Short mmCIF file of N, CA, C and O and ligand atoms in Angstrom, two decimals:
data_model
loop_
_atom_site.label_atom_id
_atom_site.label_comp_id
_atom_site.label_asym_id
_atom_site.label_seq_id
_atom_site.Cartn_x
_atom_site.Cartn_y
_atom_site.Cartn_z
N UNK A 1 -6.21 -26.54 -32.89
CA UNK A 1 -5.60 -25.55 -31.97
C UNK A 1 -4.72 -26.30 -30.97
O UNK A 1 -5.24 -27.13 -30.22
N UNK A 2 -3.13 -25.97 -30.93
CA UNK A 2 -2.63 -26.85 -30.25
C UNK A 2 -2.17 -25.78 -28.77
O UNK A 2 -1.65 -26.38 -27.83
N UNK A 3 -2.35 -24.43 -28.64
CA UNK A 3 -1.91 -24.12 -27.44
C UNK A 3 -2.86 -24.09 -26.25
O UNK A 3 -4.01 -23.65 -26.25
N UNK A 4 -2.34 -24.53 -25.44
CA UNK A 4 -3.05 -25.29 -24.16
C UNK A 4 -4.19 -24.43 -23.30
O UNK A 4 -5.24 -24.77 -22.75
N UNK A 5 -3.48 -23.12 -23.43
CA UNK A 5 -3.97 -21.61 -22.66
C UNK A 5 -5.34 -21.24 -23.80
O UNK A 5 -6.40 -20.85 -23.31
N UNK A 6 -5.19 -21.40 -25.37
CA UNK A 6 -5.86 -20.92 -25.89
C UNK A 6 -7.47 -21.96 -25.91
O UNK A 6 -8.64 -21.57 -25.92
N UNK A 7 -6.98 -23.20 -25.91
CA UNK A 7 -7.89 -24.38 -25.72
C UNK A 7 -8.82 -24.48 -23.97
O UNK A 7 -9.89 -25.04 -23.71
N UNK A 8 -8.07 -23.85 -23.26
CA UNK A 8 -8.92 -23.36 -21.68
C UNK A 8 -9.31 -21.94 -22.09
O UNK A 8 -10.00 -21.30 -21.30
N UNK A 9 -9.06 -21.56 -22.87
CA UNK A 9 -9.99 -19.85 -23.02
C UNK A 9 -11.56 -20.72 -24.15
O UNK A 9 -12.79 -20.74 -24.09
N UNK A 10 -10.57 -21.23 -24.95
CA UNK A 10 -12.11 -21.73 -25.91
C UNK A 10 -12.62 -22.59 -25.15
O UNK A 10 -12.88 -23.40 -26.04
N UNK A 11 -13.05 -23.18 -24.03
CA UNK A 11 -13.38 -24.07 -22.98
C UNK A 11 -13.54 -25.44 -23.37
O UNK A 11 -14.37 -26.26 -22.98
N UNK A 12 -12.40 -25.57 -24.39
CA UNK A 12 -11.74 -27.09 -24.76
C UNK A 12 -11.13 -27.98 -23.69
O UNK A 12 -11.21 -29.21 -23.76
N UNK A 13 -10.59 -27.39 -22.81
CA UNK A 13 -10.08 -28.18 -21.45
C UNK A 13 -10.51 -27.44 -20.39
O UNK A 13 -10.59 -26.21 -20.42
N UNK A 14 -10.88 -28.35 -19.15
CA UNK A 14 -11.44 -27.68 -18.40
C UNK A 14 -10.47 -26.78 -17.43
O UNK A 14 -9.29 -27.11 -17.41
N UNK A 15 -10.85 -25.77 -16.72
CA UNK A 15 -9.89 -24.89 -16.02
C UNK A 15 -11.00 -24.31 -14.52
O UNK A 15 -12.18 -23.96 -14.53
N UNK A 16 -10.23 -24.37 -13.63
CA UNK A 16 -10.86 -23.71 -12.19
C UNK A 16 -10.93 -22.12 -12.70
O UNK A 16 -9.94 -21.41 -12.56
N UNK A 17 -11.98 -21.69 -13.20
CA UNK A 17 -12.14 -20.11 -13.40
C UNK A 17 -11.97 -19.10 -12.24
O UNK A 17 -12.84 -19.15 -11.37
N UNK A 18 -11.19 -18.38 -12.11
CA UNK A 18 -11.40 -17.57 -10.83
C UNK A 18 -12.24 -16.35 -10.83
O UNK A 18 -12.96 -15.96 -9.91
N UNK A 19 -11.97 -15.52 -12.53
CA UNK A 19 -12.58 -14.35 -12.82
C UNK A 19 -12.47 -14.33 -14.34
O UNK A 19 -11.96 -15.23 -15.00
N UNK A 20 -12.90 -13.40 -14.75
CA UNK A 20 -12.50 -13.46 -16.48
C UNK A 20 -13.00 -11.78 -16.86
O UNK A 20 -13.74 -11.12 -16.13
N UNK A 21 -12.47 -11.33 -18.05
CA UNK A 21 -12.79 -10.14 -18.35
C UNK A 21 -13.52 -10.17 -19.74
O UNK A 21 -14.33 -11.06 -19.96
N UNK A 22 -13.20 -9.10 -20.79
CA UNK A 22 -13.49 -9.60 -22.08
C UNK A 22 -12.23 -9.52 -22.70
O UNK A 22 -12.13 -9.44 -23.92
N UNK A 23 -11.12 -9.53 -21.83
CA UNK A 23 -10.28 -9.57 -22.77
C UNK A 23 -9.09 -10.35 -22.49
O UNK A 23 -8.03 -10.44 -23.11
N UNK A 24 -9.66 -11.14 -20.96
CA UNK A 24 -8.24 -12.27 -20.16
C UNK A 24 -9.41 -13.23 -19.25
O UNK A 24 -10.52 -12.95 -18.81
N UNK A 25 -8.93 -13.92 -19.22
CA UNK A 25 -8.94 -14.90 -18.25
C UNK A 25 -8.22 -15.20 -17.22
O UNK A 25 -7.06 -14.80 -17.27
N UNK A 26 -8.72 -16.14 -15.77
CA UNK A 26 -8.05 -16.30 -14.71
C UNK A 26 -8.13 -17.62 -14.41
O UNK A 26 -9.25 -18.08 -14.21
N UNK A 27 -7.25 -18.26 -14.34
CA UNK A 27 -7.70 -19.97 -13.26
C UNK A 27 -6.57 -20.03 -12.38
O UNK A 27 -5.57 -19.33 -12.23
N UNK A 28 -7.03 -21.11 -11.81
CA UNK A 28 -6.09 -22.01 -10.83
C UNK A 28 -5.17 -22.39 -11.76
O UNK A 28 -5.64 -22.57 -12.89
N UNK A 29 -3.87 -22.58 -11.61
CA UNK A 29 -2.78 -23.21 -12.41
C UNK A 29 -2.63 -24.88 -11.52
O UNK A 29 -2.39 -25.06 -10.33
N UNK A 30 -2.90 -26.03 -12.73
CA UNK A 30 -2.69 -27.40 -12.34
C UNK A 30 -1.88 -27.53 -11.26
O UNK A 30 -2.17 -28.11 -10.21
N UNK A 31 -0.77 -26.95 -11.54
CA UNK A 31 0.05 -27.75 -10.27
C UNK A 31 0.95 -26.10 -9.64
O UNK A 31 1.91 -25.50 -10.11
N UNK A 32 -0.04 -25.79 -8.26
CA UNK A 32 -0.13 -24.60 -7.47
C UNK A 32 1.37 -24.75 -6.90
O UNK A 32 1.71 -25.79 -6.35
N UNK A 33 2.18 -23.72 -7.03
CA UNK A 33 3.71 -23.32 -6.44
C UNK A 33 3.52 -23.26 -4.96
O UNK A 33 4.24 -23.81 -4.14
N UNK A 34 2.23 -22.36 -4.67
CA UNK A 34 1.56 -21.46 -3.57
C UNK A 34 0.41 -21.70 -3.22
O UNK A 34 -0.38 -21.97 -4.12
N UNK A 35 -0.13 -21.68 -1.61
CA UNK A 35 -1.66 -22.09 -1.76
C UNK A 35 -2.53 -20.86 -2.67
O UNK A 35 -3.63 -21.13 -3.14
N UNK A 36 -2.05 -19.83 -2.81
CA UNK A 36 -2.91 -19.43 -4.36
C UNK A 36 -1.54 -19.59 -5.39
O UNK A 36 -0.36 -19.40 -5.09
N UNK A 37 -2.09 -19.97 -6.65
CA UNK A 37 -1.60 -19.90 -8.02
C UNK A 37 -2.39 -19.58 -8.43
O UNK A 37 -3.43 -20.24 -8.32
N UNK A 38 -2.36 -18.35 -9.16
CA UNK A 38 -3.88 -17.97 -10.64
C UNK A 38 -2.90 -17.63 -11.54
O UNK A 38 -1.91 -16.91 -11.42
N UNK A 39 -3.48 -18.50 -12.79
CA UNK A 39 -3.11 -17.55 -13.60
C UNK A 39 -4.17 -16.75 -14.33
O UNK A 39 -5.40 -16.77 -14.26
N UNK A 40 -3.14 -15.89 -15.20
CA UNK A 40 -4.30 -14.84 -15.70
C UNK A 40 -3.67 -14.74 -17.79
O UNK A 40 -2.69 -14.10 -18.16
N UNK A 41 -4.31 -15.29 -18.42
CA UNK A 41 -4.09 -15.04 -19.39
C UNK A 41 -4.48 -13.90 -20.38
O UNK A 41 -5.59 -13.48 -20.04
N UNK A 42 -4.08 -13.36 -21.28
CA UNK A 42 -4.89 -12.58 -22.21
C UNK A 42 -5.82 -13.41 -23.31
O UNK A 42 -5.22 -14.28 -23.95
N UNK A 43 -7.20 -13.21 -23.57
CA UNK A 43 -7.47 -14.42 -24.23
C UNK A 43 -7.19 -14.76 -25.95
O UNK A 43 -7.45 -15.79 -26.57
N UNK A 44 -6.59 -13.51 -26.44
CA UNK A 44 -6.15 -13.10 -27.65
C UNK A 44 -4.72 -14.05 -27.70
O UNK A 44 -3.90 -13.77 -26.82
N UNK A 45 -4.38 -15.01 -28.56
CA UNK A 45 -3.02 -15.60 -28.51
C UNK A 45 -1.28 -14.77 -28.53
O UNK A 45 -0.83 -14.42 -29.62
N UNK A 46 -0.86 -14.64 -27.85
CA UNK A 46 0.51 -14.29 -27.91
C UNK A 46 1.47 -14.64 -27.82
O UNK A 46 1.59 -14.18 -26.68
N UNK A 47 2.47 -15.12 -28.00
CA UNK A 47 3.66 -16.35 -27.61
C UNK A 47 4.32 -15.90 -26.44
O UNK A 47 4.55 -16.72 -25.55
N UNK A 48 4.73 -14.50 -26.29
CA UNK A 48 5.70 -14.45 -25.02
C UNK A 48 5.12 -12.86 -24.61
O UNK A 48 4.17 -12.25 -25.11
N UNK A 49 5.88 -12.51 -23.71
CA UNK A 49 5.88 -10.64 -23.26
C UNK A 49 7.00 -9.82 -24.83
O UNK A 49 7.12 -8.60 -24.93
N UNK A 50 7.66 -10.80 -25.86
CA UNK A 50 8.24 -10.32 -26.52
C UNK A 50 7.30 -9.70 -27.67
O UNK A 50 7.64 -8.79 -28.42
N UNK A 51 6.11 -10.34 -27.67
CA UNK A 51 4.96 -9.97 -28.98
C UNK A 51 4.32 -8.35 -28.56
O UNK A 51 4.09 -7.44 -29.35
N UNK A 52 4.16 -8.33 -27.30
CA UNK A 52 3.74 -7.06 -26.98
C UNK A 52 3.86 -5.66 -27.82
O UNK A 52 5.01 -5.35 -28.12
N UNK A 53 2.98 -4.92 -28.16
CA UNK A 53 3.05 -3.88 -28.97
C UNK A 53 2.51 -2.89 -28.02
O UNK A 53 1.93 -3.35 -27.03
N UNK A 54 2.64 -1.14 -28.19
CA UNK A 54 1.73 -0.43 -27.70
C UNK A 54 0.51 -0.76 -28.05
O UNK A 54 -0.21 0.11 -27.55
N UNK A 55 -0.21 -1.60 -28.70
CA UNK A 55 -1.26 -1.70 -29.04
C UNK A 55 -1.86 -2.64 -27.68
O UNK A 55 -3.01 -2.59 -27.25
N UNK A 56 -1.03 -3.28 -27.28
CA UNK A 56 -1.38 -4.44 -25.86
C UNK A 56 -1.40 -3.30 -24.20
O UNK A 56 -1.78 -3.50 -23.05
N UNK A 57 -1.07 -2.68 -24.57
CA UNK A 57 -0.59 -1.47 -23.39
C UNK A 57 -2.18 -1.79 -22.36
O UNK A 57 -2.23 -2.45 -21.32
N UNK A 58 -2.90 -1.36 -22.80
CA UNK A 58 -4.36 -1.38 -21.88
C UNK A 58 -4.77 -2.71 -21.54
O UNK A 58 -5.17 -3.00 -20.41
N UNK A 59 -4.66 -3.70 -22.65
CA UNK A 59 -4.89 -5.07 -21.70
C UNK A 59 -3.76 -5.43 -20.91
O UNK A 59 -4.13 -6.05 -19.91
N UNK A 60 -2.26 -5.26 -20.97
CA UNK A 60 -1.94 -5.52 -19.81
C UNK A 60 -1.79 -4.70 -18.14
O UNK A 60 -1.24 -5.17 -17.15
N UNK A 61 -2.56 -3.20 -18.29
CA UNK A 61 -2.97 -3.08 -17.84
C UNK A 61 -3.73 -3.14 -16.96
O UNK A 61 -3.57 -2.69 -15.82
N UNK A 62 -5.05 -3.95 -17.61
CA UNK A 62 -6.24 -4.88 -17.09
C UNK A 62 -5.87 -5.88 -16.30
O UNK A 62 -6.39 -6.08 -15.21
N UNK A 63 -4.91 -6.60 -16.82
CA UNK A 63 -4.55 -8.05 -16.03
C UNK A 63 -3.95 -7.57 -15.03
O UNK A 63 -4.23 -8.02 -13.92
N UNK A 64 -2.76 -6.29 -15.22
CA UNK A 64 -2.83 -6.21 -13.18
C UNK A 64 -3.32 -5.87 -12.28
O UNK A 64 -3.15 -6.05 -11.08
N UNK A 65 -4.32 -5.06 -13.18
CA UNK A 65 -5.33 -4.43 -11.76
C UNK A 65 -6.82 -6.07 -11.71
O UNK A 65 -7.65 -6.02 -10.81
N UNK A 66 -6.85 -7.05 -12.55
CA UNK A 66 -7.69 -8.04 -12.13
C UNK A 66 -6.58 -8.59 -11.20
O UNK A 66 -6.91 -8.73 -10.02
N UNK A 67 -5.08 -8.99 -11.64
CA UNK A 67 -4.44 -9.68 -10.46
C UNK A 67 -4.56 -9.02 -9.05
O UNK A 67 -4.58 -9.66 -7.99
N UNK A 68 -4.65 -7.65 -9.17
CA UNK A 68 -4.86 -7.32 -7.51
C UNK A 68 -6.33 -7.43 -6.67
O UNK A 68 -6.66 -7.49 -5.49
N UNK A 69 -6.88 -7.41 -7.74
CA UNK A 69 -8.72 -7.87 -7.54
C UNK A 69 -8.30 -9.04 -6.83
O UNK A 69 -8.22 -9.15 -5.60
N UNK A 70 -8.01 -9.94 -7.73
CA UNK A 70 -7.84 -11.88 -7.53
C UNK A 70 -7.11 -11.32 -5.87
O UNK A 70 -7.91 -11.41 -4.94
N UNK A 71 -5.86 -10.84 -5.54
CA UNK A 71 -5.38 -11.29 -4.07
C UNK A 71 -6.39 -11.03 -3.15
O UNK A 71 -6.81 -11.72 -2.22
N UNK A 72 -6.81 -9.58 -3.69
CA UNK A 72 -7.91 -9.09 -2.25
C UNK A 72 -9.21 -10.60 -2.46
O UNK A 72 -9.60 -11.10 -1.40
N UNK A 73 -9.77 -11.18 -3.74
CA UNK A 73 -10.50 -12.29 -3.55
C UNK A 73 -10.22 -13.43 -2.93
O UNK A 73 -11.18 -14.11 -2.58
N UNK A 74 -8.74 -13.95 -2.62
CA UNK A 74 -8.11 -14.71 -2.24
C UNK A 74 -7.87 -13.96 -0.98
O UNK A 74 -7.73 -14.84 -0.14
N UNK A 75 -7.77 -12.94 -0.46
CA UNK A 75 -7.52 -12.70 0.87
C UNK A 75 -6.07 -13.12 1.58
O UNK A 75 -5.82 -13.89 2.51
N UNK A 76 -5.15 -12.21 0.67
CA UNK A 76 -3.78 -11.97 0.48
C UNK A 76 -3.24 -11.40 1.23
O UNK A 76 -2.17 -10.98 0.80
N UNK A 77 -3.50 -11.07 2.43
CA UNK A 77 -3.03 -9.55 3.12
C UNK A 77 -1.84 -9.94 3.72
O UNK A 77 -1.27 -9.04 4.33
N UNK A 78 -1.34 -10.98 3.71
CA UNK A 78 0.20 -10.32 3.65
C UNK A 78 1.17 -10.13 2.14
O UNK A 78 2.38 -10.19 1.92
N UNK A 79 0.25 -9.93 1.48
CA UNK A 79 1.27 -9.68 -0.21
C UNK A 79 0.89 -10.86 -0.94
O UNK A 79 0.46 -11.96 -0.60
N UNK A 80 1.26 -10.14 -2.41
CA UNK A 80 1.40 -11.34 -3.26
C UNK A 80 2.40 -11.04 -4.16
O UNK A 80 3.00 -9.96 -4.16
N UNK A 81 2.67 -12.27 -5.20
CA UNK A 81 3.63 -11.22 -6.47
C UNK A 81 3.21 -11.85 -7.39
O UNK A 81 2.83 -13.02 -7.44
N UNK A 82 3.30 -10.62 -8.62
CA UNK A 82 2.72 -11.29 -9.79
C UNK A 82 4.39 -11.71 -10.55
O UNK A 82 5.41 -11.05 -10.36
N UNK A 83 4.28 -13.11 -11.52
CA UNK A 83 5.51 -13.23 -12.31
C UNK A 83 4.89 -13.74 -13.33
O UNK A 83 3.94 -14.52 -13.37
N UNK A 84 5.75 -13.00 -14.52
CA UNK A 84 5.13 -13.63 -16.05
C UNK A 84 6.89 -13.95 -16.57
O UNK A 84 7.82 -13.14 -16.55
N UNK A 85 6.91 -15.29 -16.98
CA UNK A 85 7.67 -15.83 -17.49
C UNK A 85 8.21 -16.02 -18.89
O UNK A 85 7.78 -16.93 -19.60
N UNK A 86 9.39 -14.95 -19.41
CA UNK A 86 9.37 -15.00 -20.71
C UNK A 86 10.51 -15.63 -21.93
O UNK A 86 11.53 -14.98 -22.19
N UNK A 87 10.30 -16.49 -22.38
CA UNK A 87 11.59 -17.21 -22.81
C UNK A 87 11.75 -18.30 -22.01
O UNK A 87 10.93 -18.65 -21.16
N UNK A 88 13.06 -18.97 -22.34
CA UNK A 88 13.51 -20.21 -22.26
C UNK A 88 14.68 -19.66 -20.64
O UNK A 88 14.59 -20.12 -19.50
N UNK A 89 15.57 -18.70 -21.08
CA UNK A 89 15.86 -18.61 -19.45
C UNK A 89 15.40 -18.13 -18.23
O UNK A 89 16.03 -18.23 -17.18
N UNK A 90 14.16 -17.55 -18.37
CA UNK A 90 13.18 -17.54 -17.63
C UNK A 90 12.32 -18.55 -16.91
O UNK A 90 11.76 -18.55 -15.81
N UNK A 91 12.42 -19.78 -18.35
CA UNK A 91 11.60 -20.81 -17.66
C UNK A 91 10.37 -20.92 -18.49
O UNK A 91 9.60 -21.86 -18.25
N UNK A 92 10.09 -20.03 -19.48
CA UNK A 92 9.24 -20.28 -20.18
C UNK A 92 8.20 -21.73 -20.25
O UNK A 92 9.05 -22.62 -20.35
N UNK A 93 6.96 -22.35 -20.24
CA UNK A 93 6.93 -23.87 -20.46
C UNK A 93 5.32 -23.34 -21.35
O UNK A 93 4.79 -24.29 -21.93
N UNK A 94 4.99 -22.74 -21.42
CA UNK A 94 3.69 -22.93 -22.28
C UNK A 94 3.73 -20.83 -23.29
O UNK A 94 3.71 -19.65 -22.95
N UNK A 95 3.80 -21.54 -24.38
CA UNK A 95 3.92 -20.31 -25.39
C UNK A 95 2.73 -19.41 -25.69
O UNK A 95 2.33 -19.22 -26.84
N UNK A 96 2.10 -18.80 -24.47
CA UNK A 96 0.77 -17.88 -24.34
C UNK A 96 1.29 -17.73 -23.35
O UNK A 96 1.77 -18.51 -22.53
N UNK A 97 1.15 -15.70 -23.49
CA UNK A 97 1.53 -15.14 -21.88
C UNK A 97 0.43 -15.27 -20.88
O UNK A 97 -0.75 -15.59 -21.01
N UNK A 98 1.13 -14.93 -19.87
CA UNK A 98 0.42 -15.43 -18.29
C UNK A 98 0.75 -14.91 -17.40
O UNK A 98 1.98 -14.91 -17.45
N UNK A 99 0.35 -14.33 -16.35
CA UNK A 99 0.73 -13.51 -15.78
C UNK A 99 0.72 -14.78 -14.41
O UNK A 99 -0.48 -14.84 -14.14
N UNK A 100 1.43 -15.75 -13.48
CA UNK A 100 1.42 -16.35 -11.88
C UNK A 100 0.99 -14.98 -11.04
O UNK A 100 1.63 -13.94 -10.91
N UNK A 101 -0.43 -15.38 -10.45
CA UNK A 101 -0.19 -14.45 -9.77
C UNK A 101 -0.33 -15.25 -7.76
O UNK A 101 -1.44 -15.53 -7.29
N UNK A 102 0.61 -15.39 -7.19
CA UNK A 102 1.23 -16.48 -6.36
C UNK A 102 0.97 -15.46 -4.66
O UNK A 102 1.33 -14.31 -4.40
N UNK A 103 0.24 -16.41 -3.84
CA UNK A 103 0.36 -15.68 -2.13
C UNK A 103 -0.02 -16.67 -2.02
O UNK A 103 -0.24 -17.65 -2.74
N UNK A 104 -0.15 -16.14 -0.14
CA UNK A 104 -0.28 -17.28 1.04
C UNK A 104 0.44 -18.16 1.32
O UNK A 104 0.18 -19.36 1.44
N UNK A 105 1.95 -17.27 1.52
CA UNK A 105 2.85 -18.09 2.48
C UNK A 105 3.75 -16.75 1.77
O UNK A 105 3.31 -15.97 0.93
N UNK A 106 5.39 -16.77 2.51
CA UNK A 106 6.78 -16.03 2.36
C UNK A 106 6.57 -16.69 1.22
O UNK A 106 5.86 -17.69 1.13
N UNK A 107 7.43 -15.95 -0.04
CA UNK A 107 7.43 -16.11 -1.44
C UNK A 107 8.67 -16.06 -1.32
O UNK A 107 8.96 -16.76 -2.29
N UNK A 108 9.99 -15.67 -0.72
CA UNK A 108 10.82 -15.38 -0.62
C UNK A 108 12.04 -14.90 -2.06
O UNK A 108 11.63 -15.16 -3.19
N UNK A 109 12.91 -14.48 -1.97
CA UNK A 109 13.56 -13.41 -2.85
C UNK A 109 15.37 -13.74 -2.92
O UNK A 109 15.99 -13.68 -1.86
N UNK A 110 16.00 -14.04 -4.04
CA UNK A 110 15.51 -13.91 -5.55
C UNK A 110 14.91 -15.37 -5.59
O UNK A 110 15.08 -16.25 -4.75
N UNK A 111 14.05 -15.46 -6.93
CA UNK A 111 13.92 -16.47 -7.44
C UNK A 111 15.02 -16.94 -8.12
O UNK A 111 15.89 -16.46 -8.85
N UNK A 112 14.64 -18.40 -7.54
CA UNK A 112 16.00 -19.31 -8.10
C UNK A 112 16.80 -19.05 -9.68
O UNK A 112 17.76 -19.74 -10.01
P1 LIG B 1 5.53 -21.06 -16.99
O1 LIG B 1 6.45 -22.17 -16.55
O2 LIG B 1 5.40 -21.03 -18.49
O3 LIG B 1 5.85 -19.71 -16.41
O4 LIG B 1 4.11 -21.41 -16.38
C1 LIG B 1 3.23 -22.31 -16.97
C2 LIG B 1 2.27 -22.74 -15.89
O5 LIG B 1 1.15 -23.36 -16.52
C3 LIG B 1 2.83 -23.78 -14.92
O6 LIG B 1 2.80 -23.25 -13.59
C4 LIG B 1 1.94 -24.99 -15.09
O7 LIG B 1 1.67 -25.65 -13.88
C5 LIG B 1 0.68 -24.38 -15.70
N1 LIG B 1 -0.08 -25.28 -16.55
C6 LIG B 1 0.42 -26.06 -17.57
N2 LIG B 1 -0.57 -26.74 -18.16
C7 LIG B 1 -1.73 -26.38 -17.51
C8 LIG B 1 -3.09 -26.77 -17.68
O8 LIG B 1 -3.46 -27.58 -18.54
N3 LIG B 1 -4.00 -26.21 -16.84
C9 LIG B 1 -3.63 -25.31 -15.87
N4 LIG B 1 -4.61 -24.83 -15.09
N5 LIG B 1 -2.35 -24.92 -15.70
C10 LIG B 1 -1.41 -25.46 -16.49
ZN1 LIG B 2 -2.62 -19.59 -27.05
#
């Protein structure tokens, strides 16, 4: 198994867990943008937001109402934002979606 996200869901590499469901996972992302970074994966493999079917509709669902769980756990109250990165001009860097879900500090607007 070579994708990185799927190898921290099978607990092949270790990961800061924040929360988990039965159908995503949450950690700390290695190297934090923000004093929070979580990410939140689905734990089912997917390459981008382009694989998405109505059939994914309810788990991604799930992942935003756990990302708003995660801020109020993190104690977010001045905002957070969630960004999922898709493709190469996006910035894409690991081929399993993910939802950044990034607070605690101005996030400021647009992204670069
Ligand atoms: P992307 O650039 O694809 O939107 O985001 C990928 C994110 O995954 C990056 O923020 C990067 O720091 C994070 N990341 C890459 N490898 C690992 C890892 O092995 N563990 C964790 N926790 N995060 C990782
Ligand atoms: Zn994967």
């Amino acid at each position: 198994m070579s994708c990185i996200f799927c190898r921290i869901v099978a607990g092949e590499i270790p990961a800061t867990v924040v929360a988990q469901g039965d159908r995503w996972l949450a950690f700390r992302d290695i190297d934090a943008k923000a004093p929070t970074h979580v990410l939140i994966v689905p734990r089912e493999h997917l390459a981008s937001l382009h694989a998405l079917t109505g059939a994914h509709a309810m788990l991604m669902g799930e992942i935003v109402v756990a990302a708003a769980r995660i801020a109020e756990a993190e104690r977010l109250t001045g905002g957070f934002r969630i960004v999922a990165n898709a493709g190469p001009d996006a910035g894409q860097s690991v081929d399993h979606i993910h939802f950044h879900v990034l607070g605690g500090r101005p996030l400021g607007w647009p992204p670069g």
